[in-house]
Amino acid sequence: MILFIECIVGCLLFTLIILPAQYKDPIKMIMSYPPKIRKRVEELPQYKDSIQKREKAHIGKKIFGIVFFIIVFSAVAYFSGCRDFRSTFFHVFILFLVVNLFDLFVLDMGIFCHSKKLRIPGTENMEKEYIDYFFHAKGTFIGTLFGVVIALASAGIIKIIL
Protein backbone atom coordinates (compact mmCIF):
# COMPACT_ATOMS: atom_id res chain seq x y z
CA MET A 1 0.00 0.00 0.00
CA ILE A 2 2.83 2.41 0.83
CA LEU A 3 4.43 1.82 -2.58
CA PHE A 4 1.11 2.62 -4.26
CA ILE A 5 0.86 5.92 -2.37
CA GLU A 6 4.49 6.72 -3.16
CA CYS A 7 3.80 6.11 -6.85
CA ILE A 8 0.87 8.53 -6.80
CA VAL A 9 2.90 11.16 -4.94
CA GLY A 10 5.83 10.60 -7.33
CA CYS A 11 3.61 11.13 -10.37
CA LEU A 12 2.10 14.28 -8.86
CA LEU A 13 5.49 15.72 -7.93
CA PHE A 14 6.92 14.89 -11.36
CA THR A 15 3.97 16.62 -13.01
CA LEU A 16 4.36 19.71 -10.81
CA ILE A 17 8.06 19.91 -11.65
CA ILE A 18 7.70 19.41 -15.41
CA LEU A 19 4.43 20.87 -16.67
CA PRO A 20 4.42 24.42 -15.26
CA ALA A 21 7.98 25.04 -16.47
CA GLN A 22 7.20 23.63 -19.89
CA TYR A 23 4.01 25.65 -20.29
CA LYS A 24 5.76 28.82 -19.13
CA ASP A 25 8.69 28.48 -21.55
CA PRO A 26 8.64 25.45 -23.88
CA ILE A 27 12.12 26.28 -25.17
CA LYS A 28 13.51 25.40 -21.69
CA MET A 29 12.69 21.76 -22.41
CA ILE A 30 14.00 21.76 -25.98
CA MET A 31 16.34 18.85 -25.25
CA SER A 32 13.29 16.67 -24.59
CA TYR A 33 11.63 17.52 -27.90
CA PRO A 34 11.79 15.23 -30.94
CA PRO A 35 14.94 15.70 -33.10
CA LYS A 36 13.19 17.25 -36.11
CA ILE A 37 11.63 19.92 -33.91
CA ARG A 38 14.96 20.60 -32.20
CA LYS A 39 16.60 20.92 -35.62
CA ARG A 40 13.96 23.42 -36.78
CA VAL A 41 14.32 25.45 -33.58
CA GLU A 42 18.12 25.50 -33.99
CA GLU A 43 17.60 26.99 -37.47
CA LEU A 44 15.36 29.79 -36.19
CA PRO A 45 17.36 32.97 -35.57
CA GLN A 46 15.56 33.90 -32.35
CA TYR A 47 16.75 30.68 -30.64
CA LYS A 48 20.14 30.07 -32.22
CA ASP A 49 22.28 31.39 -29.35
CA SER A 50 20.25 29.95 -26.49
CA ILE A 51 20.19 26.34 -27.74
CA GLN A 52 23.89 25.60 -27.13
CA LYS A 53 23.66 27.03 -23.62
CA ARG A 54 20.64 24.83 -22.93
CA GLU A 55 22.46 21.69 -24.17
CA LYS A 56 25.26 22.18 -21.64
CA ALA A 57 22.81 22.97 -18.84
CA HIS A 58 20.74 19.91 -19.80
CA ILE A 59 23.67 17.53 -19.31
CA GLY A 60 24.45 19.08 -15.94
CA LYS A 61 20.83 18.78 -14.86
CA LYS A 62 20.75 15.10 -15.88
CA ILE A 63 23.85 14.30 -13.84
CA PHE A 64 22.54 16.25 -10.85
CA GLY A 65 19.16 14.52 -11.25
CA ILE A 66 20.68 11.04 -11.19
CA VAL A 67 22.63 11.76 -7.99
CA PHE A 68 19.63 13.51 -6.44
CA PHE A 69 17.26 10.64 -7.27
CA ILE A 70 19.68 8.03 -5.94
CA ILE A 71 19.76 9.84 -2.60
CA VAL A 72 16.02 10.55 -2.48
CA PHE A 73 14.98 7.06 -3.57
CA SER A 74 17.39 5.50 -1.07
CA ALA A 75 15.75 7.50 1.71
CA VAL A 76 12.23 6.73 0.45
CA ALA A 77 13.02 3.01 0.31
CA TYR A 78 14.58 3.05 3.75
CA PHE A 79 11.62 4.87 5.34
CA SER A 80 9.30 2.47 3.51
CA GLY A 81 10.88 -0.43 5.36
CA CYS A 82 13.40 -1.71 2.82
CA ARG A 83 16.40 -3.07 4.67
CA ASP A 84 18.16 -5.26 2.11
CA PHE A 85 19.50 -4.96 -1.42
CA ARG A 86 16.74 -6.93 -3.15
CA SER A 87 13.74 -5.22 -1.55
CA THR A 88 15.30 -1.78 -2.03
CA PHE A 89 16.11 -2.46 -5.67
CA PHE A 90 12.57 -3.60 -6.49
CA HIS A 91 10.94 -0.85 -4.45
CA VAL A 92 12.95 1.90 -6.15
CA PHE A 93 12.69 0.34 -9.61
CA ILE A 94 8.91 -0.04 -9.40
CA LEU A 95 8.52 3.53 -8.16
CA PHE A 96 10.76 4.83 -10.94
CA LEU A 97 9.03 2.69 -13.57
CA VAL A 98 5.54 3.84 -12.58
CA VAL A 99 6.57 7.51 -12.78
CA ASN A 100 8.34 6.82 -16.09
CA LEU A 101 5.24 5.13 -17.56
CA PHE A 102 3.04 7.94 -16.23
CA ASP A 103 5.35 10.37 -18.01
CA LEU A 104 5.01 8.40 -21.25
CA PHE A 105 1.26 7.85 -21.33
CA VAL A 106 -0.10 10.93 -19.54
CA LEU A 107 2.45 13.70 -19.94
CA ASP A 108 4.08 12.81 -23.26
CA MET A 109 1.41 11.03 -25.30
CA GLY A 110 -1.56 12.63 -23.58
CA ILE A 111 -0.50 16.23 -23.04
CA PHE A 112 2.72 17.02 -24.93
CA CYS A 113 1.69 15.45 -28.22
CA HIS A 114 -1.65 17.24 -28.29
CA SER A 115 -1.25 20.55 -26.43
CA LYS A 116 -0.97 23.56 -28.72
CA LYS A 117 0.43 25.56 -25.79
CA LEU A 118 3.59 23.44 -25.84
CA ARG A 119 4.34 24.27 -29.46
CA ILE A 120 7.46 26.37 -29.86
CA PRO A 121 6.82 29.44 -32.03
CA GLY A 122 8.11 28.70 -35.51
CA THR A 123 7.25 24.98 -35.32
CA GLU A 124 3.47 25.17 -35.27
CA ASN A 125 3.22 23.43 -38.66
CA MET A 126 5.10 20.35 -37.41
CA GLU A 127 2.07 18.52 -36.03
CA LYS A 128 3.28 15.10 -37.20
CA GLU A 129 6.65 15.61 -35.51
CA TYR A 130 5.00 16.61 -32.22
CA ILE A 131 2.86 13.47 -32.30
CA ASP A 132 5.82 11.11 -32.51
CA TYR A 133 4.83 8.35 -30.09
CA PHE A 134 7.85 6.25 -31.01
CA PHE A 135 10.21 9.05 -29.93
CA HIS A 136 8.53 9.16 -26.52
CA ALA A 137 8.55 5.37 -26.20
CA LYS A 138 12.31 5.36 -26.89
CA GLY A 139 12.72 7.97 -24.19
CA THR A 140 10.81 5.76 -21.77
CA PHE A 141 13.05 2.82 -22.60
CA ILE A 142 16.15 4.94 -21.94
CA GLY A 143 14.53 6.25 -18.77
CA THR A 144 13.92 2.68 -17.64
CA LEU A 145 17.62 1.94 -18.06
CA PHE A 146 18.39 4.96 -15.89
CA GLY A 147 15.85 3.55 -13.44
CA VAL A 148 17.81 0.30 -13.23
CA VAL A 149 21.00 2.25 -12.50
CA ILE A 150 19.27 4.40 -9.88
CA ALA A 151 17.66 1.35 -8.27
CA LEU A 152 20.99 -0.50 -8.19
CA ALA A 153 22.77 2.49 -6.68
CA SER A 154 19.98 3.06 -4.12
CA ALA A 155 20.04 -0.62 -3.17
CA GLY A 156 23.82 -0.43 -2.88
CA ILE A 157 23.56 2.52 -0.50
CA ILE A 158 21.08 0.65 1.70
CA LYS A 159 23.33 -2.42 1.64
CA ILE A 160 26.36 -0.35 2.67
CA ILE A 161 24.53 1.60 5.39
CA LEU A 162 22.83 -1.43 6.93
Coordinates of N, CA and C in Angstrom, one line a residue:
M1 N 0.8 -1.2 0.0 CA 0.0 0.0 0.0 C 0.9 1.3 0.0
I2 N 2.0 1.2 0.8 CA 2.8 2.4 0.8 C 3.5 2.7 -0.5
L3 N 3.8 1.6 -1.2 CA 4.4 1.8 -2.6 C 3.4 2.5 -3.5
F4 N 2.2 2.0 -3.4 CA 1.1 2.6 -4.3 C 1.0 4.1 -4.0
I5 N 1.0 4.5 -2.7 CA 0.9 5.9 -2.4 C 2.1 6.7 -2.8
E6 N 3.3 6.1 -2.7 CA 4.5 6.7 -3.2 C 4.5 6.9 -4.7
C7 N 3.9 6.0 -5.4 CA 3.8 6.1 -6.9 C 2.9 7.3 -7.2
I8 N 1.8 7.4 -6.5 CA 0.9 8.5 -6.8 C 1.6 9.9 -6.5
V9 N 2.2 9.9 -5.3 CA 2.9 11.2 -4.9 C 4.0 11.4 -5.9
G10 N 4.8 10.4 -6.4 CA 5.8 10.6 -7.3 C 5.3 11.2 -8.6
C11 N 4.2 10.6 -9.1 CA 3.6 11.1 -10.4 C 3.2 12.6 -10.2
L12 N 2.5 12.9 -9.1 CA 2.1 14.3 -8.9 C 3.3 15.2 -8.8
L13 N 4.3 14.9 -8.0 CA 5.5 15.7 -7.9 C 6.2 15.9 -9.3
F14 N 6.3 14.8 -10.0 CA 6.9 14.9 -11.4 C 6.1 15.9 -12.3
T15 N 4.8 15.7 -12.2 CA 4.0 16.6 -13.0 C 4.2 18.1 -12.6
L16 N 4.2 18.3 -11.3 CA 4.4 19.7 -10.8 C 5.7 20.3 -11.1
I17 N 6.7 19.4 -11.3 CA 8.1 19.9 -11.7 C 8.1 20.2 -13.2
I18 N 7.5 19.3 -14.0 CA 7.7 19.4 -15.4 C 6.7 20.4 -16.1
L19 N 5.4 20.1 -15.9 CA 4.4 20.9 -16.7 C 4.4 22.4 -16.5
P20 N 4.4 23.0 -15.3 CA 4.4 24.4 -15.3 C 5.6 25.1 -16.0
A21 N 6.8 24.5 -15.8 CA 8.0 25.0 -16.5 C 7.9 24.9 -18.0
Q22 N 7.3 23.8 -18.4 CA 7.2 23.6 -19.9 C 6.1 24.5 -20.5
Y23 N 5.0 24.7 -19.8 CA 4.0 25.6 -20.3 C 4.5 27.1 -20.3
K24 N 5.3 27.4 -19.2 CA 5.8 28.8 -19.1 C 6.7 29.2 -20.3
D25 N 7.7 28.2 -20.5 CA 8.7 28.5 -21.5 C 9.1 27.2 -22.2
P26 N 8.4 26.7 -23.3 CA 8.6 25.4 -23.9 C 10.1 25.3 -24.3
I27 N 10.7 26.4 -24.7 CA 12.1 26.3 -25.2 C 13.1 25.8 -24.1
K28 N 12.7 25.9 -22.8 CA 13.5 25.4 -21.7 C 13.7 23.9 -21.8
M29 N 12.7 23.2 -22.3 CA 12.7 21.8 -22.4 C 13.1 21.3 -23.8
I30 N 13.7 22.1 -24.6 CA 14.0 21.8 -26.0 C 14.7 20.4 -26.1
M31 N 15.6 20.1 -25.2 CA 16.3 18.9 -25.3 C 15.5 17.6 -25.1
S32 N 14.2 17.8 -24.7 CA 13.3 16.7 -24.6 C 12.3 16.6 -25.8
Y33 N 12.5 17.5 -26.7 CA 11.6 17.5 -27.9 C 12.2 16.6 -29.0
P34 N 11.3 16.1 -29.8 CA 11.8 15.2 -30.9 C 12.9 15.9 -31.8
P35 N 13.8 15.1 -32.4 CA 14.9 15.7 -33.1 C 14.6 16.7 -34.2
K36 N 13.5 16.4 -35.0 CA 13.2 17.2 -36.1 C 12.7 18.6 -35.6
I37 N 12.1 18.6 -34.5 CA 11.6 19.9 -33.9 C 12.8 20.7 -33.4
R38 N 13.7 20.0 -32.7 CA 15.0 20.6 -32.2 C 15.8 21.2 -33.4
K39 N 15.9 20.4 -34.5 CA 16.6 20.9 -35.6 C 16.0 22.2 -36.2
R40 N 14.6 22.2 -36.3 CA 14.0 23.4 -36.8 C 14.2 24.6 -35.8
V41 N 14.1 24.4 -34.5 CA 14.3 25.4 -33.6 C 15.8 26.0 -33.7
E42 N 16.7 25.1 -33.9 CA 18.1 25.5 -34.0 C 18.3 26.4 -35.2
E43 N 17.5 26.2 -36.2 CA 17.6 27.0 -37.5 C 16.9 28.4 -37.3
L44 N 16.1 28.5 -36.4 CA 15.4 29.8 -36.2 C 16.3 30.8 -35.5
P45 N 16.4 32.0 -36.1 CA 17.4 33.0 -35.6 C 17.1 33.4 -34.1
Q46 N 15.9 33.4 -33.7 CA 15.6 33.9 -32.4 C 16.0 32.9 -31.3
Y47 N 16.3 31.7 -31.6 CA 16.7 30.7 -30.6 C 18.2 30.2 -30.8
K48 N 18.8 30.6 -31.9 CA 20.1 30.1 -32.2 C 21.2 30.1 -31.1
D49 N 21.3 31.3 -30.4 CA 22.3 31.4 -29.3 C 21.9 30.6 -28.1
S50 N 20.6 30.6 -27.8 CA 20.2 30.0 -26.5 C 20.3 28.4 -26.5
I51 N 20.2 27.8 -27.7 CA 20.2 26.3 -27.7 C 21.5 25.7 -27.2
Q52 N 22.6 26.2 -27.6 CA 23.9 25.6 -27.1 C 24.0 25.7 -25.6
K53 N 23.6 26.9 -25.1 CA 23.7 27.0 -23.6 C 22.8 26.0 -22.9
R54 N 21.6 25.8 -23.5 CA 20.6 24.8 -22.9 C 21.2 23.4 -23.0
E55 N 21.9 23.0 -24.1 CA 22.5 21.7 -24.2 C 23.4 21.4 -23.0
K56 N 24.3 22.4 -22.7 CA 25.3 22.2 -21.6 C 24.5 22.1 -20.3
A57 N 23.6 23.0 -20.1 CA 22.8 23.0 -18.8 C 22.0 21.7 -18.7
H58 N 21.5 21.1 -19.8 CA 20.7 19.9 -19.8 C 21.6 18.7 -19.3
I59 N 22.8 18.6 -19.8 CA 23.7 17.5 -19.3 C 23.9 17.7 -17.8
G60 N 24.2 18.9 -17.4 CA 24.5 19.1 -15.9 C 23.2 18.7 -15.1
K61 N 22.1 19.1 -15.6 CA 20.8 18.8 -14.9 C 20.6 17.3 -14.8
K62 N 20.9 16.6 -15.9 CA 20.7 15.1 -15.9 C 21.7 14.4 -14.8
I63 N 22.9 14.9 -14.8 CA 23.9 14.3 -13.8 C 23.4 14.6 -12.4
F64 N 23.0 15.9 -12.2 CA 22.5 16.2 -10.9 C 21.3 15.4 -10.5
G65 N 20.4 15.3 -11.5 CA 19.2 14.5 -11.3 C 19.4 13.1 -10.9
I66 N 20.4 12.4 -11.5 CA 20.7 11.0 -11.2 C 21.2 10.9 -9.7
V67 N 22.1 11.8 -9.4 CA 22.6 11.8 -8.0 C 21.5 12.1 -7.0
F68 N 20.7 13.1 -7.3 CA 19.6 13.5 -6.4 C 18.6 12.4 -6.3
F69 N 18.2 11.7 -7.4 CA 17.3 10.6 -7.3 C 17.8 9.4 -6.5
I70 N 19.1 9.1 -6.7 CA 19.7 8.0 -5.9 C 19.5 8.3 -4.4
I71 N 19.9 9.5 -4.0 CA 19.8 9.8 -2.6 C 18.3 9.8 -2.1
V72 N 17.4 10.5 -2.9 CA 16.0 10.5 -2.5 C 15.4 9.2 -2.5
F73 N 15.6 8.4 -3.5 CA 15.0 7.1 -3.6 C 15.6 6.1 -2.5
S74 N 16.8 6.3 -2.2 CA 17.4 5.5 -1.1 C 16.7 5.8 0.2
A75 N 16.5 7.1 0.5 CA 15.8 7.5 1.7 C 14.3 7.0 1.7
V76 N 13.6 7.2 0.6 CA 12.2 6.7 0.4 C 12.1 5.2 0.7
A77 N 13.0 4.5 0.1 CA 13.0 3.0 0.3 C 13.3 2.7 1.8
Y78 N 14.2 3.3 2.4 CA 14.6 3.1 3.8 C 13.4 3.3 4.7
F79 N 12.8 4.5 4.5 CA 11.6 4.9 5.3 C 10.4 4.1 5.0
S80 N 10.4 3.4 3.9 CA 9.3 2.5 3.5 C 9.5 1.1 4.1
G81 N 10.6 0.9 4.7 CA 10.9 -0.4 5.4 C 11.9 -1.3 4.6
C82 N 12.4 -0.9 3.6 CA 13.4 -1.7 2.8 C 14.7 -1.7 3.6
R83 N 15.2 -2.9 3.9 CA 16.4 -3.1 4.7 C 17.4 -4.0 4.0
D84 N 17.2 -4.4 2.8 CA 18.2 -5.3 2.1 C 18.2 -4.8 0.6
F85 N 19.2 -5.3 0.0 CA 19.5 -5.0 -1.4 C 18.3 -5.3 -2.3
R86 N 17.8 -6.5 -2.2 CA 16.7 -6.9 -3.1 C 15.5 -6.1 -3.0
S87 N 15.0 -6.0 -1.8 CA 13.7 -5.2 -1.5 C 13.9 -3.8 -1.9
T88 N 15.1 -3.2 -1.6 CA 15.3 -1.8 -2.0 C 15.3 -1.6 -3.5
F89 N 16.0 -2.5 -4.2 CA 16.1 -2.5 -5.7 C 14.7 -2.5 -6.3
F90 N 13.9 -3.5 -5.9 CA 12.6 -3.6 -6.5 C 11.7 -2.4 -6.1
H91 N 11.8 -2.0 -4.9 CA 10.9 -0.8 -4.5 C 11.3 0.4 -5.3
V92 N 12.5 0.7 -5.4 CA 13.0 1.9 -6.1 C 12.7 1.7 -7.6
F93 N 12.9 0.6 -8.2 CA 12.7 0.3 -9.6 C 11.2 0.5 -9.9
I94 N 10.3 -0.1 -9.1 CA 8.9 0.0 -9.4 C 8.4 1.4 -9.3
L95 N 8.9 2.1 -8.3 CA 8.5 3.5 -8.2 C 9.0 4.3 -9.4
F96 N 10.2 4.1 -9.8 CA 10.8 4.8 -10.9 C 10.0 4.4 -12.2
L97 N 9.7 3.2 -12.4 CA 9.0 2.7 -13.6 C 7.6 3.3 -13.7
V98 N 6.9 3.3 -12.6 CA 5.5 3.8 -12.6 C 5.6 5.3 -13.0
V99 N 6.5 6.1 -12.4 CA 6.6 7.5 -12.8 C 7.0 7.6 -14.2
N100 N 7.9 6.8 -14.7 CA 8.3 6.8 -16.1 C 7.2 6.5 -17.1
L101 N 6.4 5.5 -16.7 CA 5.2 5.1 -17.6 C 4.2 6.2 -17.5
F102 N 4.0 6.8 -16.4 CA 3.0 7.9 -16.2 C 3.5 9.1 -17.2
D103 N 4.8 9.3 -17.1 CA 5.3 10.4 -18.0 C 5.1 10.0 -19.5
L104 N 5.3 8.8 -19.9 CA 5.0 8.4 -21.2 C 3.5 8.6 -21.6
F105 N 2.7 7.9 -20.9 CA 1.3 7.9 -21.3 C 0.5 9.1 -21.0
V106 N 0.7 9.7 -19.9 CA -0.1 10.9 -19.5 C 0.6 12.2 -20.0
L107 N 1.8 12.4 -19.6 CA 2.4 13.7 -19.9 C 2.9 13.8 -21.4
D108 N 3.6 12.8 -21.9 CA 4.1 12.8 -23.3 C 3.0 12.6 -24.3
M109 N 2.4 11.4 -24.3 CA 1.4 11.0 -25.3 C 0.1 11.7 -25.1
G110 N -0.3 12.0 -23.9 CA -1.6 12.6 -23.6 C -1.5 14.1 -23.7
I111 N -0.5 14.8 -23.1 CA -0.5 16.2 -23.0 C 0.4 16.8 -24.1
F112 N 1.7 16.4 -24.0 CA 2.7 17.0 -24.9 C 2.3 16.9 -26.4
C113 N 2.0 15.7 -26.8 CA 1.7 15.4 -28.2 C 0.5 16.2 -28.7
H114 N -0.4 16.7 -27.8 CA -1.6 17.2 -28.3 C -1.9 18.7 -27.8
S115 N -1.0 19.2 -27.0 CA -1.3 20.6 -26.4 C -0.6 21.6 -27.3
K116 N -1.5 22.5 -27.9 CA -1.0 23.6 -28.7 C -0.1 24.6 -27.9
K117 N -0.3 24.6 -26.6 CA 0.4 25.6 -25.8 C 1.9 25.2 -25.6
L118 N 2.2 23.9 -26.0 CA 3.6 23.4 -25.8 C 4.3 23.5 -27.2
R119 N 3.7 24.1 -28.2 CA 4.3 24.3 -29.5 C 5.3 25.5 -29.4
I120 N 6.5 25.3 -29.8 CA 7.5 26.4 -29.9 C 7.2 27.2 -31.1
P121 N 7.1 28.6 -30.9 CA 6.8 29.4 -32.0 C 7.8 29.2 -33.2
G122 N 7.3 29.0 -34.3 CA 8.1 28.7 -35.5 C 8.0 27.2 -35.9
T123 N 7.4 26.4 -35.0 CA 7.3 25.0 -35.3 C 5.8 24.5 -35.3
E124 N 4.9 25.5 -35.4 CA 3.5 25.2 -35.3 C 3.0 24.2 -36.4
N125 N 3.6 24.3 -37.5 CA 3.2 23.4 -38.7 C 3.8 22.0 -38.6
M126 N 4.4 21.7 -37.5 CA 5.1 20.3 -37.4 C 4.3 19.4 -36.6
E127 N 3.0 19.3 -36.8 CA 2.1 18.5 -36.0 C 2.5 17.0 -36.0
K128 N 2.9 16.5 -37.1 CA 3.3 15.1 -37.2 C 4.5 14.8 -36.3
E129 N 5.4 15.8 -36.3 CA 6.7 15.6 -35.5 C 6.4 15.7 -34.0
Y130 N 5.4 16.5 -33.6 CA 5.0 16.6 -32.2 C 4.3 15.3 -31.8
I131 N 3.6 14.7 -32.7 CA 2.9 13.5 -32.3 C 3.7 12.3 -32.8
D132 N 4.9 12.2 -32.2 CA 5.8 11.1 -32.5 C 5.9 10.2 -31.3
Y133 N 4.9 9.3 -31.2 CA 4.8 8.4 -30.1 C 6.1 7.5 -30.0
F134 N 6.7 7.1 -31.1 CA 7.9 6.3 -31.0 C 9.0 7.0 -30.3
F135 N 9.2 8.3 -30.6 CA 10.2 9.0 -29.9 C 10.0 9.0 -28.4
H136 N 8.8 9.2 -28.0 CA 8.5 9.2 -26.5 C 8.7 7.8 -25.9
A137 N 8.4 6.7 -26.7 CA 8.6 5.4 -26.2 C 10.0 5.1 -26.1
K138 N 10.9 5.5 -27.0 CA 12.3 5.4 -26.9 C 12.8 6.1 -25.6
G139 N 12.3 7.2 -25.4 CA 12.7 8.0 -24.2 C 12.4 7.2 -22.9
T140 N 11.2 6.6 -22.9 CA 10.8 5.8 -21.8 C 11.7 4.6 -21.6
F141 N 12.1 3.9 -22.7 CA 13.0 2.8 -22.6 C 14.4 3.3 -22.0
I142 N 14.9 4.4 -22.5 CA 16.2 4.9 -21.9 C 16.0 5.3 -20.5
G143 N 14.8 5.9 -20.2 CA 14.5 6.2 -18.8 C 14.5 5.0 -17.9
T144 N 14.0 3.9 -18.4 CA 13.9 2.7 -17.6 C 15.3 2.2 -17.3
L145 N 16.2 2.3 -18.3 CA 17.6 1.9 -18.1 C 18.2 2.8 -17.0
F146 N 17.9 4.1 -17.0 CA 18.4 5.0 -15.9 C 17.8 4.5 -14.6
G147 N 16.5 4.1 -14.6 CA 15.8 3.6 -13.4 C 16.6 2.4 -12.8
V148 N 17.0 1.5 -13.7 CA 17.8 0.3 -13.2 C 19.1 0.8 -12.5
V149 N 19.8 1.7 -13.1 CA 21.0 2.2 -12.5 C 20.7 2.9 -11.2
I150 N 19.7 3.7 -11.1 CA 19.3 4.4 -9.9 C 18.8 3.4 -8.8
A151 N 18.1 2.4 -9.2 CA 17.7 1.3 -8.3 C 18.8 0.6 -7.7
L152 N 19.8 0.2 -8.6 CA 21.0 -0.5 -8.2 C 21.8 0.3 -7.2
A153 N 22.0 1.6 -7.5 CA 22.8 2.5 -6.7 C 22.1 2.7 -5.3
S154 N 20.8 2.9 -5.4 CA 20.0 3.1 -4.1 C 20.1 1.8 -3.3
A155 N 19.9 0.6 -3.9 CA 20.0 -0.6 -3.2 C 21.5 -0.8 -2.6
G156 N 22.4 -0.4 -3.4 CA 23.8 -0.4 -2.9 C 24.0 0.4 -1.7
I157 N 23.5 1.6 -1.7 CA 23.6 2.5 -0.5 C 22.9 1.9 0.7
I158 N 21.7 1.3 0.6 CA 21.1 0.6 1.7 C 21.9 -0.5 2.2
K159 N 22.5 -1.3 1.3 CA 23.3 -2.4 1.6 C 24.6 -2.0 2.4
I160 N 25.2 -0.9 2.0 CA 26.4 -0.3 2.7 C 26.0 0.2 4.1
I161 N 24.9 1.0 4.1 CA 24.5 1.6 5.4 C 24.1 0.6 6.4
L162 N 23.3 -0.4 6.0 CA 22.8 -1.4 6.9 C 23.7 -2.6 6.9

